[in-house]
PDB file of C-alpha atoms and ligand atoms in Angstrom:
ATOM      1  CA  MET Y   1       5.319  64.109  61.402  1.00  0.00           C
ATOM      2  CA  PHE Y   2       7.891  62.519  59.239  1.00  0.00           C
ATOM      3  CA  SER Y   3      10.221  62.175  62.445  1.00  0.00           C
ATOM      4  CA  LYS Y   4       7.615  60.660  64.550  1.00  0.00           C
ATOM      5  CA  TYR Y   5       6.864  58.005  61.779  1.00  0.00           C
ATOM      6  CA  LYS Y   6      10.472  57.280  61.503  1.00  0.00           C
ATOM      7  CA  GLU Y   7      10.677  56.909  65.424  1.00  0.00           C
ATOM      8  CA  LYS Y   8       7.702  54.437  65.528  1.00  0.00           C
ATOM      9  CA  ARG Y   9       9.271  52.361  62.795  1.00  0.00           C
ATOM     10  CA  VAL Y  10      12.129  51.448  65.056  1.00  0.00           C
ATOM     11  CA  GLU Y  11       9.702  50.388  67.777  1.00  0.00           C
ATOM     12  CA  LYS Y  12       8.346  47.090  68.123  1.00  0.00           C
ATOM     13  CA  ILE Y  13       4.618  46.781  67.098  1.00  0.00           C
ATOM     14  CA  ALA Y  14       2.499  44.398  69.129  1.00  0.00           C
ATOM     15  CA  ILE Y  15      -1.111  43.315  68.623  1.00  0.00           C
ATOM     16  CA  SER Y  16      -1.983  45.577  71.159  1.00  0.00           C
ATOM     17  CA  ASP Y  17      -0.960  48.563  69.319  1.00  0.00           C
ATOM     18  CA  ILE Y  18      -3.558  47.818  66.520  1.00  0.00           C
ATOM     19  CA  ASP Y  19      -6.827  48.752  66.601  1.00  0.00           C
ATOM     20  CA  LEU Y  20      -8.851  45.639  66.250  1.00  0.00           C
ATOM     21  CA  SER Y  21     -11.984  47.579  65.203  1.00  0.00           C
ATOM     22  CA  ASN Y  22     -10.376  48.988  62.197  1.00  0.00           C
ATOM     23  CA  VAL Y  23      -8.356  46.275  60.477  1.00  0.00           C
ATOM     24  CA  PRO Y  24      -8.215  46.113  56.868  1.00  0.00           C
ATOM     25  CA  LYS Y  25     -10.887  43.715  55.517  1.00  0.00           C
ATOM     26  CA  HIS Y  26      -8.708  42.861  52.544  1.00  0.00           C
ATOM     27  CA  VAL Y  27      -4.885  42.832  52.443  1.00  0.00           C
ATOM     28  CA  ALA Y  28      -3.233  42.032  49.188  1.00  0.00           C
ATOM     29  CA  ILE Y  29       0.559  41.373  49.037  1.00  0.00           C
ATOM     30  CA  ILE Y  30       3.067  41.034  46.252  1.00  0.00           C
ATOM     31  CA  MET Y  31       5.715  38.643  47.741  1.00  0.00           C
ATOM     32  CA  ASP Y  32       8.817  39.883  45.946  1.00  0.00           C
ATOM     33  CA  GLY Y  33      12.651  39.378  46.782  1.00  0.00           C
ATOM     34  CA  ASN Y  34      12.878  35.504  46.938  1.00  0.00           C
ATOM     35  CA  GLY Y  35      15.667  35.268  44.231  1.00  0.00           C
ATOM     36  CA  ARG Y  36      17.527  38.138  45.656  1.00  0.00           C
ATOM     37  CA  TRP Y  37      17.200  36.647  49.171  1.00  0.00           C
ATOM     38  CA  ALA Y  38      18.697  33.355  47.962  1.00  0.00           C
ATOM     39  CA  LYS Y  39      21.477  35.023  45.809  1.00  0.00           C
ATOM     40  CA  ASN Y  40      22.718  37.009  48.966  1.00  0.00           C
ATOM     41  CA  ARG Y  41      23.148  33.565  50.595  1.00  0.00           C
ATOM     42  CA  GLY Y  42      24.762  31.833  47.719  1.00  0.00           C
ATOM     43  CA  LEU Y  43      21.893  29.580  47.344  1.00  0.00           C
ATOM     44  CA  PRO Y  44      19.845  28.893  44.188  1.00  0.00           C
ATOM     45  CA  ARG Y  45      16.629  30.952  43.526  1.00  0.00           C
ATOM     46  CA  VAL Y  46      14.466  28.057  44.384  1.00  0.00           C
ATOM     47  CA  ALA Y  47      15.717  28.185  48.062  1.00  0.00           C
ATOM     48  CA  GLY Y  48      14.405  31.629  48.231  1.00  0.00           C
ATOM     49  CA  HIS Y  49      10.944  30.362  47.147  1.00  0.00           C
ATOM     50  CA  LYS Y  50      11.092  27.457  49.639  1.00  0.00           C
ATOM     51  CA  ALA Y  51      11.919  29.921  52.492  1.00  0.00           C
ATOM     52  CA  GLY Y  52       9.019  32.200  51.107  1.00  0.00           C
ATOM     53  CA  VAL Y  53       6.377  29.650  51.953  1.00  0.00           C
ATOM     54  CA  GLN Y  54       7.281  29.521  55.703  1.00  0.00           C
ATOM     55  CA  THR Y  55       6.451  33.318  55.687  1.00  0.00           C
ATOM     56  CA  ILE Y  56       3.252  32.475  54.044  1.00  0.00           C
ATOM     57  CA  LYS Y  57       2.365  30.419  57.089  1.00  0.00           C
ATOM     58  CA  LYS Y  58       3.422  33.099  59.415  1.00  0.00           C
ATOM     59  CA  ILE Y  59       1.497  35.828  57.901  1.00  0.00           C
ATOM     60  CA  ALA Y  60      -1.624  33.806  57.219  1.00  0.00           C
ATOM     61  CA  ASN Y  61      -1.497  32.874  61.033  1.00  0.00           C
ATOM     62  CA  ILE Y  62      -1.234  36.569  62.156  1.00  0.00           C
ATOM     63  CA  ALA Y  63      -3.823  37.853  59.399  1.00  0.00           C
ATOM     64  CA  SER Y  64      -6.199  35.248  60.788  1.00  0.00           C
ATOM     65  CA  ASN Y  65      -5.295  36.047  64.590  1.00  0.00           C
ATOM     66  CA  ILE Y  66      -6.257  39.987  63.963  1.00  0.00           C
ATOM     67  CA  GLY Y  67      -9.466  39.265  62.028  1.00  0.00           C
ATOM     68  CA  ILE Y  68      -8.503  40.112  58.512  1.00  0.00           C
ATOM     69  CA  GLU Y  69     -11.200  38.885  56.286  1.00  0.00           C
ATOM     70  CA  VAL Y  70      -9.244  38.192  53.018  1.00  0.00           C
ATOM     71  CA  LEU Y  71      -5.487  37.820  52.381  1.00  0.00           C
ATOM     72  CA  THR Y  72      -4.616  37.774  48.711  1.00  0.00           C
ATOM     73  CA  LEU Y  73      -1.209  36.482  47.848  1.00  0.00           C
ATOM     74  CA  PHE Y  74       0.490  36.955  44.457  1.00  0.00           C
ATOM     75  CA  ALA Y  75       2.212  33.652  43.908  1.00  0.00           C
ATOM     76  CA  PHE Y  76       2.619  33.317  40.193  1.00  0.00           C
ATOM     77  CA  SER Y  77       1.652  35.869  37.504  1.00  0.00           C
ATOM     78  CA  THR Y  78       0.779  35.239  33.811  1.00  0.00           C
ATOM     79  CA  GLU Y  79       4.126  36.604  32.978  1.00  0.00           C
ATOM     80  CA  ASN Y  80       6.134  34.138  35.419  1.00  0.00           C
ATOM     81  CA  TRP Y  81       6.019  31.490  32.610  1.00  0.00           C
ATOM     82  CA  LYS Y  82       8.808  33.311  31.176  1.00  0.00           C
ATOM     83  CA  ARG Y  83      11.134  32.033  33.910  1.00  0.00           C
ATOM     84  CA  PRO Y  84      13.450  29.093  33.575  1.00  0.00           C
ATOM     85  CA  GLU Y  85      11.466  25.781  33.207  1.00  0.00           C
ATOM     86  CA  LYS Y  86      13.166  24.501  36.273  1.00  0.00           C
ATOM     87  CA  GLU Y  87      12.005  27.301  38.559  1.00  0.00           C
ATOM     88  CA  VAL Y  88       8.501  27.258  37.037  1.00  0.00           C
ATOM     89  CA  LYS Y  89       8.338  23.534  37.769  1.00  0.00           C
ATOM     90  CA  PHE Y  90       9.461  24.337  41.422  1.00  0.00           C
ATOM     91  CA  LEU Y  91       6.953  27.056  41.929  1.00  0.00           C
ATOM     92  CA  MET Y  92       4.262  24.856  40.669  1.00  0.00           C
ATOM     93  CA  GLU Y  93       4.877  22.350  43.205  1.00  0.00           C
ATOM     94  CA  LEU Y  94       4.822  24.672  46.217  1.00  0.00           C
ATOM     95  CA  PRO Y  95       1.071  24.817  46.668  1.00  0.00           C
ATOM     96  CA  GLN Y  96       0.740  21.263  46.767  1.00  0.00           C
ATOM     97  CA  GLN Y  97       3.564  20.856  49.468  1.00  0.00           C
ATOM     98  CA  PHE Y  98       2.354  23.897  51.416  1.00  0.00           C
ATOM     99  CA  LEU Y  99      -1.207  22.445  51.497  1.00  0.00           C
ATOM    100  CA  LEU Y 100       0.010  19.122  52.482  1.00  0.00           C
ATOM    101  CA  ASP Y 101       1.913  20.386  55.410  1.00  0.00           C
ATOM    102  CA  TYR Y 102      -0.440  22.952  56.357  1.00  0.00           C
ATOM    103  CA  MET Y 103      -3.916  21.625  55.983  1.00  0.00           C
ATOM    104  CA  GLU Y 104      -4.351  20.687  59.520  1.00  0.00           C
ATOM    105  CA  GLU Y 105      -3.502  24.158  60.700  1.00  0.00           C
ATOM    106  CA  LEU Y 106      -5.614  25.685  58.276  1.00  0.00           C
ATOM    107  CA  MET Y 107      -8.538  23.704  59.436  1.00  0.00           C
ATOM    108  CA  GLU Y 108      -7.787  24.422  63.036  1.00  0.00           C
ATOM    109  CA  LYS Y 109      -7.642  28.233  62.199  1.00  0.00           C
ATOM    110  CA  ASN Y 110     -10.884  27.994  60.360  1.00  0.00           C
ATOM    111  CA  VAL Y 111      -9.232  29.348  57.048  1.00  0.00           C
ATOM    112  CA  GLN Y 112     -10.871  29.163  53.593  1.00  0.00           C
ATOM    113  CA  VAL Y 113      -8.539  28.400  50.640  1.00  0.00           C
ATOM    114  CA  LYS Y 114      -9.202  30.029  47.436  1.00  0.00           C
ATOM    115  CA  LEU Y 115      -7.507  29.816  44.005  1.00  0.00           C
ATOM    116  CA  MET Y 116      -7.969  33.161  41.766  1.00  0.00           C
ATOM    117  CA  GLY Y 117      -6.328  33.021  38.141  1.00  0.00           C
ATOM    118  CA  PHE Y 118      -6.560  31.222  34.983  1.00  0.00           C
ATOM    119  CA  ASP Y 119      -6.602  27.786  36.014  1.00  0.00           C
ATOM    120  CA  LYS Y 120      -6.610  26.202  32.544  1.00  0.00           C
ATOM    121  CA  GLN Y 121      -2.946  26.417  31.960  1.00  0.00           C
ATOM    122  CA  LEU Y 122      -2.149  25.176  35.544  1.00  0.00           C
ATOM    123  CA  PRO Y 123      -0.398  21.606  35.597  1.00  0.00           C
ATOM    124  CA  ASP Y 124      -2.930  19.004  36.923  1.00  0.00           C
ATOM    125  CA  ASN Y 125      -1.044  18.533  40.274  1.00  0.00           C
ATOM    126  CA  THR Y 126      -1.075  22.048  41.070  1.00  0.00           C
ATOM    127  CA  LEU Y 127      -4.742  22.610  40.137  1.00  0.00           C
ATOM    128  CA  ASN Y 128      -5.992  19.509  41.853  1.00  0.00           C
ATOM    129  CA  ALA Y 129      -4.123  20.242  45.146  1.00  0.00           C
ATOM    130  CA  VAL Y 130      -5.618  23.688  45.218  1.00  0.00           C
ATOM    131  CA  ARG Y 131      -9.066  22.705  44.321  1.00  0.00           C
ATOM    132  CA  GLU Y 132      -9.129  19.872  46.845  1.00  0.00           C
ATOM    133  CA  ALA Y 133      -8.094  22.416  49.627  1.00  0.00           C
ATOM    134  CA  GLU Y 134     -10.830  24.717  48.328  1.00  0.00           C
ATOM    135  CA  GLU Y 135     -13.268  21.913  48.657  1.00  0.00           C
ATOM    136  CA  ARG Y 136     -11.883  20.735  52.257  1.00  0.00           C
ATOM    137  CA  THR Y 137     -12.019  24.192  53.561  1.00  0.00           C
ATOM    138  CA  LYS Y 138     -15.227  25.395  51.797  1.00  0.00           C
ATOM    139  CA  ASN Y 139     -17.336  25.448  55.349  1.00  0.00           C
ATOM    140  CA  ASN Y 140     -14.759  27.202  57.131  1.00  0.00           C
ATOM    141  CA  THR Y 141     -15.747  30.755  57.862  1.00  0.00           C
ATOM    142  CA  GLY Y 142     -12.420  32.416  58.997  1.00  0.00           C
ATOM    143  CA  LEU Y 143      -9.758  34.132  56.792  1.00  0.00           C
ATOM    144  CA  ILE Y 144     -10.206  33.646  53.065  1.00  0.00           C
ATOM    145  CA  LEU Y 145      -6.496  32.707  51.964  1.00  0.00           C
ATOM    146  CA  ASN Y 146      -6.553  33.582  48.248  1.00  0.00           C
ATOM    147  CA  PHE Y 147      -3.698  32.342  46.141  1.00  0.00           C
ATOM    148  CA  ALA Y 148      -3.276  34.596  42.940  1.00  0.00           C
ATOM    149  CA  LEU Y 149      -2.038  31.579  40.563  1.00  0.00           C
ATOM    150  CA  ASN Y 150      -1.567  32.368  37.050  1.00  0.00           C
ATOM    151  CA  TYR Y 151      -3.102  35.716  37.662  1.00  0.00           C
ATOM    152  CA  GLY Y 152      -2.683  38.802  35.463  1.00  0.00           C
ATOM    153  CA  SER Y 153      -4.942  41.880  35.936  1.00  0.00           C
ATOM    154  CA  ARG Y 154      -5.038  42.955  32.347  1.00  0.00           C
ATOM    155  CA  ALA Y 155      -5.848  39.518  31.232  1.00  0.00           C
ATOM    156  CA  GLU Y 156      -8.620  39.348  33.901  1.00  0.00           C
ATOM    157  CA  ILE Y 157     -10.004  42.961  32.576  1.00  0.00           C
ATOM    158  CA  VAL Y 158     -10.070  41.637  28.917  1.00  0.00           C
ATOM    159  CA  ASN Y 159     -11.652  38.441  30.087  1.00  0.00           C
ATOM    160  CA  ALA Y 160     -14.452  40.498  31.876  1.00  0.00           C
ATOM    161  CA  THR Y 161     -15.051  42.469  29.033  1.00  0.00           C
ATOM    162  CA  LYS Y 162     -15.471  39.597  26.576  1.00  0.00           C
ATOM    163  CA  ASN Y 163     -17.885  37.978  29.149  1.00  0.00           C
ATOM    164  CA  ILE Y 164     -19.826  41.165  29.491  1.00  0.00           C
ATOM    165  CA  LEU Y 165     -20.225  41.293  25.617  1.00  0.00           C
ATOM    166  CA  ASN Y 166     -21.282  37.758  25.309  1.00  0.00           C
ATOM    167  CA  ASP Y 167     -23.918  38.395  28.085  1.00  0.00           C
ATOM    168  CA  VAL Y 168     -25.197  41.415  26.261  1.00  0.00           C
ATOM    169  CA  ILE Y 169     -25.306  39.582  22.760  1.00  0.00           C
ATOM    170  CA  ASN Y 170     -27.260  36.592  24.655  1.00  0.00           C
ATOM    171  CA  GLY Y 171     -29.683  39.032  26.220  1.00  0.00           C
ATOM    172  CA  LYS Y 172     -28.532  38.331  29.883  1.00  0.00           C
ATOM    173  CA  LEU Y 173     -27.243  41.830  30.190  1.00  0.00           C
ATOM    174  CA  GLU Y 174     -28.646  45.043  29.149  1.00  0.00           C
ATOM    175  CA  GLN Y 175     -25.931  47.647  27.648  1.00  0.00           C
ATOM    176  CA  ASP Y 176     -27.341  50.174  29.988  1.00  0.00           C
ATOM    177  CA  GLU Y 177     -26.638  48.107  33.019  1.00  0.00           C
ATOM    178  CA  ILE Y 178     -22.911  48.192  32.380  1.00  0.00           C
ATOM    179  CA  ASN Y 179     -21.501  50.094  35.173  1.00  0.00           C
ATOM    180  CA  GLU Y 180     -18.639  49.894  37.712  1.00  0.00           C
ATOM    181  CA  THR Y 181     -20.808  47.585  39.955  1.00  0.00           C
ATOM    182  CA  THR Y 182     -21.616  45.162  37.348  1.00  0.00           C
ATOM    183  CA  PHE Y 183     -18.169  45.253  35.709  1.00  0.00           C
ATOM    184  CA  ASN Y 184     -16.956  44.341  39.105  1.00  0.00           C
ATOM    185  CA  ASN Y 185     -19.072  41.410  39.104  1.00  0.00           C
ATOM    186  CA  TYR Y 186     -17.180  40.071  36.105  1.00  0.00           C
ATOM    187  CA  LEU Y 187     -13.881  40.084  37.772  1.00  0.00           C
ATOM    188  CA  LEU Y 188     -12.088  37.106  39.654  1.00  0.00           C
ATOM    189  CA  THR Y 189     -12.433  38.998  42.906  1.00  0.00           C
ATOM    190  CA  LYS Y 190     -16.215  39.528  42.556  1.00  0.00           C
ATOM    191  CA  ASP Y 191     -16.789  37.863  45.893  1.00  0.00           C
ATOM    192  CA  TYR Y 192     -14.327  40.147  48.024  1.00  0.00           C
ATOM    193  CA  PRO Y 193     -14.217  43.454  49.047  1.00  0.00           C
ATOM    194  CA  GLU Y 194     -11.784  45.701  47.271  1.00  0.00           C
ATOM    195  CA  PRO Y 195      -8.238  45.499  49.066  1.00  0.00           C
ATOM    196  CA  ASP Y 196      -7.769  48.122  51.640  1.00  0.00           C
ATOM    197  CA  LEU Y 197      -4.145  47.563  51.749  1.00  0.00           C
ATOM    198  CA  LEU Y 198      -1.425  46.445  49.355  1.00  0.00           C
ATOM    199  CA  ILE Y 199       1.932  45.312  50.798  1.00  0.00           C
ATOM    200  CA  ARG Y 200       4.928  44.691  48.510  1.00  0.00           C
ATOM    201  CA  THR Y 201       8.278  43.421  49.769  1.00  0.00           C
ATOM    202  CA  SER Y 202      11.881  43.638  48.318  1.00  0.00           C
ATOM    203  CA  GLY Y 203      12.089  47.478  47.725  1.00  0.00           C
ATOM    204  CA  GLU Y 204      10.377  47.538  44.305  1.00  0.00           C
ATOM    205  CA  GLN Y 205       7.660  50.100  44.264  1.00  0.00           C
ATOM    206  CA  ARG Y 206       5.256  49.026  41.458  1.00  0.00           C
ATOM    207  CA  ILE Y 207       2.042  47.122  40.806  1.00  0.00           C
ATOM    208  CA  SER Y 208       3.248  44.582  38.345  1.00  0.00           C
ATOM    209  CA  ASN Y 209      -0.140  43.858  36.717  1.00  0.00           C
ATOM    210  CA  PHE Y 210      -1.886  42.843  39.898  1.00  0.00           C
ATOM    211  CA  LEU Y 211      -5.377  43.724  40.687  1.00  0.00           C
ATOM    212  CA  LEU Y 212      -5.234  47.090  38.651  1.00  0.00           C
ATOM    213  CA  TRP Y 213      -8.951  47.794  38.947  1.00  0.00           C
ATOM    214  CA  GLN Y 214      -9.438  46.427  42.493  1.00  0.00           C
ATOM    215  CA  LEU Y 215      -6.489  48.640  43.866  1.00  0.00           C
ATOM    216  CA  ALA Y 216      -8.119  52.020  42.792  1.00  0.00           C
ATOM    217  CA  TYR Y 217      -8.306  53.306  46.292  1.00  0.00           C
ATOM    218  CA  SER Y 218      -6.103  50.817  48.272  1.00  0.00           C
ATOM    219  CA  GLU Y 219      -3.332  52.141  50.738  1.00  0.00           C
ATOM    220  CA  LEU Y 220       0.030  51.146  49.400  1.00  0.00           C
ATOM    221  CA  TRP Y 221       2.867  49.996  51.739  1.00  0.00           C
ATOM    222  CA  PHE Y 222       6.298  49.191  50.628  1.00  0.00           C
ATOM    223  CA  THR Y 223       9.288  47.664  52.568  1.00  0.00           C
ATOM    224  CA  PRO Y 224      12.860  46.685  51.426  1.00  0.00           C
ATOM    225  CA  VAL Y 225      12.770  43.504  53.332  1.00  0.00           C
ATOM    226  CA  TYR Y 226      12.833  40.366  50.938  1.00  0.00           C
ATOM    227  CA  TRP Y 227       9.770  38.177  51.175  1.00  0.00           C
ATOM    228  CA  PRO Y 228      11.561  35.316  53.279  1.00  0.00           C
ATOM    229  CA  ASP Y 229      12.769  37.701  55.935  1.00  0.00           C
ATOM    230  CA  PHE Y 230       9.183  39.348  56.123  1.00  0.00           C
ATOM    231  CA  ASN Y 231       7.547  38.597  59.409  1.00  0.00           C
ATOM    232  CA  GLU Y 232       4.548  39.337  61.887  1.00  0.00           C
ATOM    233  CA  GLN Y 233       6.311  42.386  63.150  1.00  0.00           C
ATOM    234  CA  LEU Y 234       6.441  44.054  59.810  1.00  0.00           C
ATOM    235  CA  PHE Y 235       2.954  42.660  58.777  1.00  0.00           C
ATOM    236  CA  LEU Y 236       1.636  44.514  61.968  1.00  0.00           C
ATOM    237  CA  MET Y 237       3.747  47.546  61.185  1.00  0.00           C
ATOM    238  CA  ALA Y 238       1.850  47.800  57.751  1.00  0.00           C
ATOM    239  CA  ILE Y 239      -1.360  47.722  59.565  1.00  0.00           C
ATOM    240  CA  TYR Y 240      -0.364  50.168  62.228  1.00  0.00           C
ATOM    241  CA  ASP Y 241       0.890  52.568  59.270  1.00  0.00           C
ATOM    242  CA  TYR Y 242      -2.495  51.784  57.515  1.00  0.00           C
ATOM    243  CA  GLN Y 243      -4.596  52.752  60.450  1.00  0.00           C
ATOM    244  CA  LYS Y 244      -2.937  56.131  60.638  1.00  0.00           C
ATOM    245  CA  ARG Y 245      -3.811  57.161  57.139  1.00  0.00           C
ATOM    246  CA  GLY Y 246      -6.761  59.112  56.247  1.00  0.00           C
ATOM    247  CA  ARG Y 247      -8.606  57.447  53.465  1.00  0.00           C
ATOM    248  CA  ARG Y 248     -10.988  59.876  51.463  1.00  0.00           C
ATOM    249  CA  PHE Y 249     -11.954  57.876  48.421  1.00  0.00           C
ATOM    250  CA  GLY Y 250     -11.821  61.021  46.438  1.00  0.00           C
ATOM    251  CA  GLY Y 251     -13.979  62.949  48.788  1.00  0.00           C
ATOM    252  CA  LEU Y 252     -13.015  65.300  51.629  1.00  0.00           C
ATOM    253  CA  GLU Y 253     -11.904  64.369  55.274  1.00  0.00           C
ATOM    254  CA  GLU Y 254     -14.805  64.404  57.611  1.00  0.00           C
TER     255      GLU Y 254
HETATM  256  C1  FPP O   1       8.816  37.005  43.565  1.00  0.00           C
HETATM  257  O1  FPP O   1      10.172  36.869  44.048  1.00  0.00           O
HETATM  258  C2  FPP O   1       8.187  35.728  43.993  1.00  0.00           C
HETATM  259  C3  FPP O   1       7.446  34.866  43.080  1.00  0.00           C
HETATM  260  C4  FPP O   1       7.328  35.138  41.624  1.00  0.00           C
HETATM  261  C5  FPP O   1       6.668  33.689  43.782  1.00  0.00           C
HETATM  262  C6  FPP O   1       6.206  33.848  44.966  1.00  0.00           C
HETATM  263  C7  FPP O   1       5.905  32.726  45.486  1.00  0.00           C
HETATM  264  C8  FPP O   1       6.074  32.085  46.738  1.00  0.00           C
HETATM  265  C9  FPP O   1       6.612  32.803  47.810  1.00  0.00           C
HETATM  266  C10 FPP O   1       5.767  30.669  47.053  1.00  0.00           C
HETATM  267  C11 FPP O   1       4.286  30.343  46.654  1.00  0.00           C
HETATM  268  C12 FPP O   1       3.922  29.293  47.348  1.00  0.00           C
HETATM  269  C13 FPP O   1       2.467  28.762  47.484  1.00  0.00           C
HETATM  270  C14 FPP O   1       2.042  27.974  48.605  1.00  0.00           C
HETATM  271  C15 FPP O   1       1.316  29.384  46.434  1.00  0.00           C
HETATM  272  P1  FPP O   1      11.186  36.799  42.803  1.00  0.00           P
HETATM  273  O2  FPP O   1      11.428  35.484  42.377  1.00  0.00           O
HETATM  274  O3  FPP O   1      10.817  37.672  41.810  1.00  0.00           O
HETATM  275  O4  FPP O   1      12.388  37.474  43.577  1.00  0.00           O
HETATM  276  P2  FPP O   1      13.516  38.453  42.874  1.00  0.00           P
HETATM  277  O5  FPP O   1      12.714  39.702  42.347  1.00  0.00           O
HETATM  278  O6  FPP O   1      14.421  38.634  43.910  1.00  0.00           O
HETATM  279  O7  FPP O   1      14.188  37.756  41.859  1.00  0.00           O
END
């Protein structure tokens, strides 16, 4: 089994190897390794983030081509504010640049842009650019390109809990109505199916406060490749591996 898996990994995976009737509906990605990619080339860290934007374009394209419904990208965490001011500033300018460069293509591909995160702390320029893209793409019906910006899963869960409590106090929700389904409705992902697949690049194998509730039954896929070097081939490999897994959601195999 293991040798077969290894054998397949060196082969090229093409779209024709993918079962298009069984693609994951929702893929979430932790785009990691930009800094190390740049360091290996003697470049400043921000060069890695810049290169990472090109990878986003490639992956959004292939995800749209194979019929994925939601692609959630961890672009900036609630913890990333601790980084040097210059790097934070650079990262906050990327969504605007990306959307400026790529908007026509997003429209052609029928992509809907979405923001998921605590928007109040985002700089005006960043927030306005993403909100404008959301507005422009809101009638598109293809891939949802969901940017997690200033997102943290623990904060999201605490926030959901506070909102539930408020609604109970205000009589909008009965205490007995609190269950997993209602709780889910208070999360920032309430409109999307749970991620079927989580990909993390750069060799790190942890969740880093990303979608802790939503990833309960997701398949996890890791690659040592740094995000700027991640590409369509590797993405298809992840989907291919995903399709070989038996998902049981705590039950037994049929
Ligand atoms: C992790 O690599 C990456 C990030 C914290 C930022 C990811 C952001 C992008 C790829 C661009 C965002 C663009 C848009 C359009 C929203 P790291 O810096 O932690 O790398 P390291 O672990 O090697 O230091």
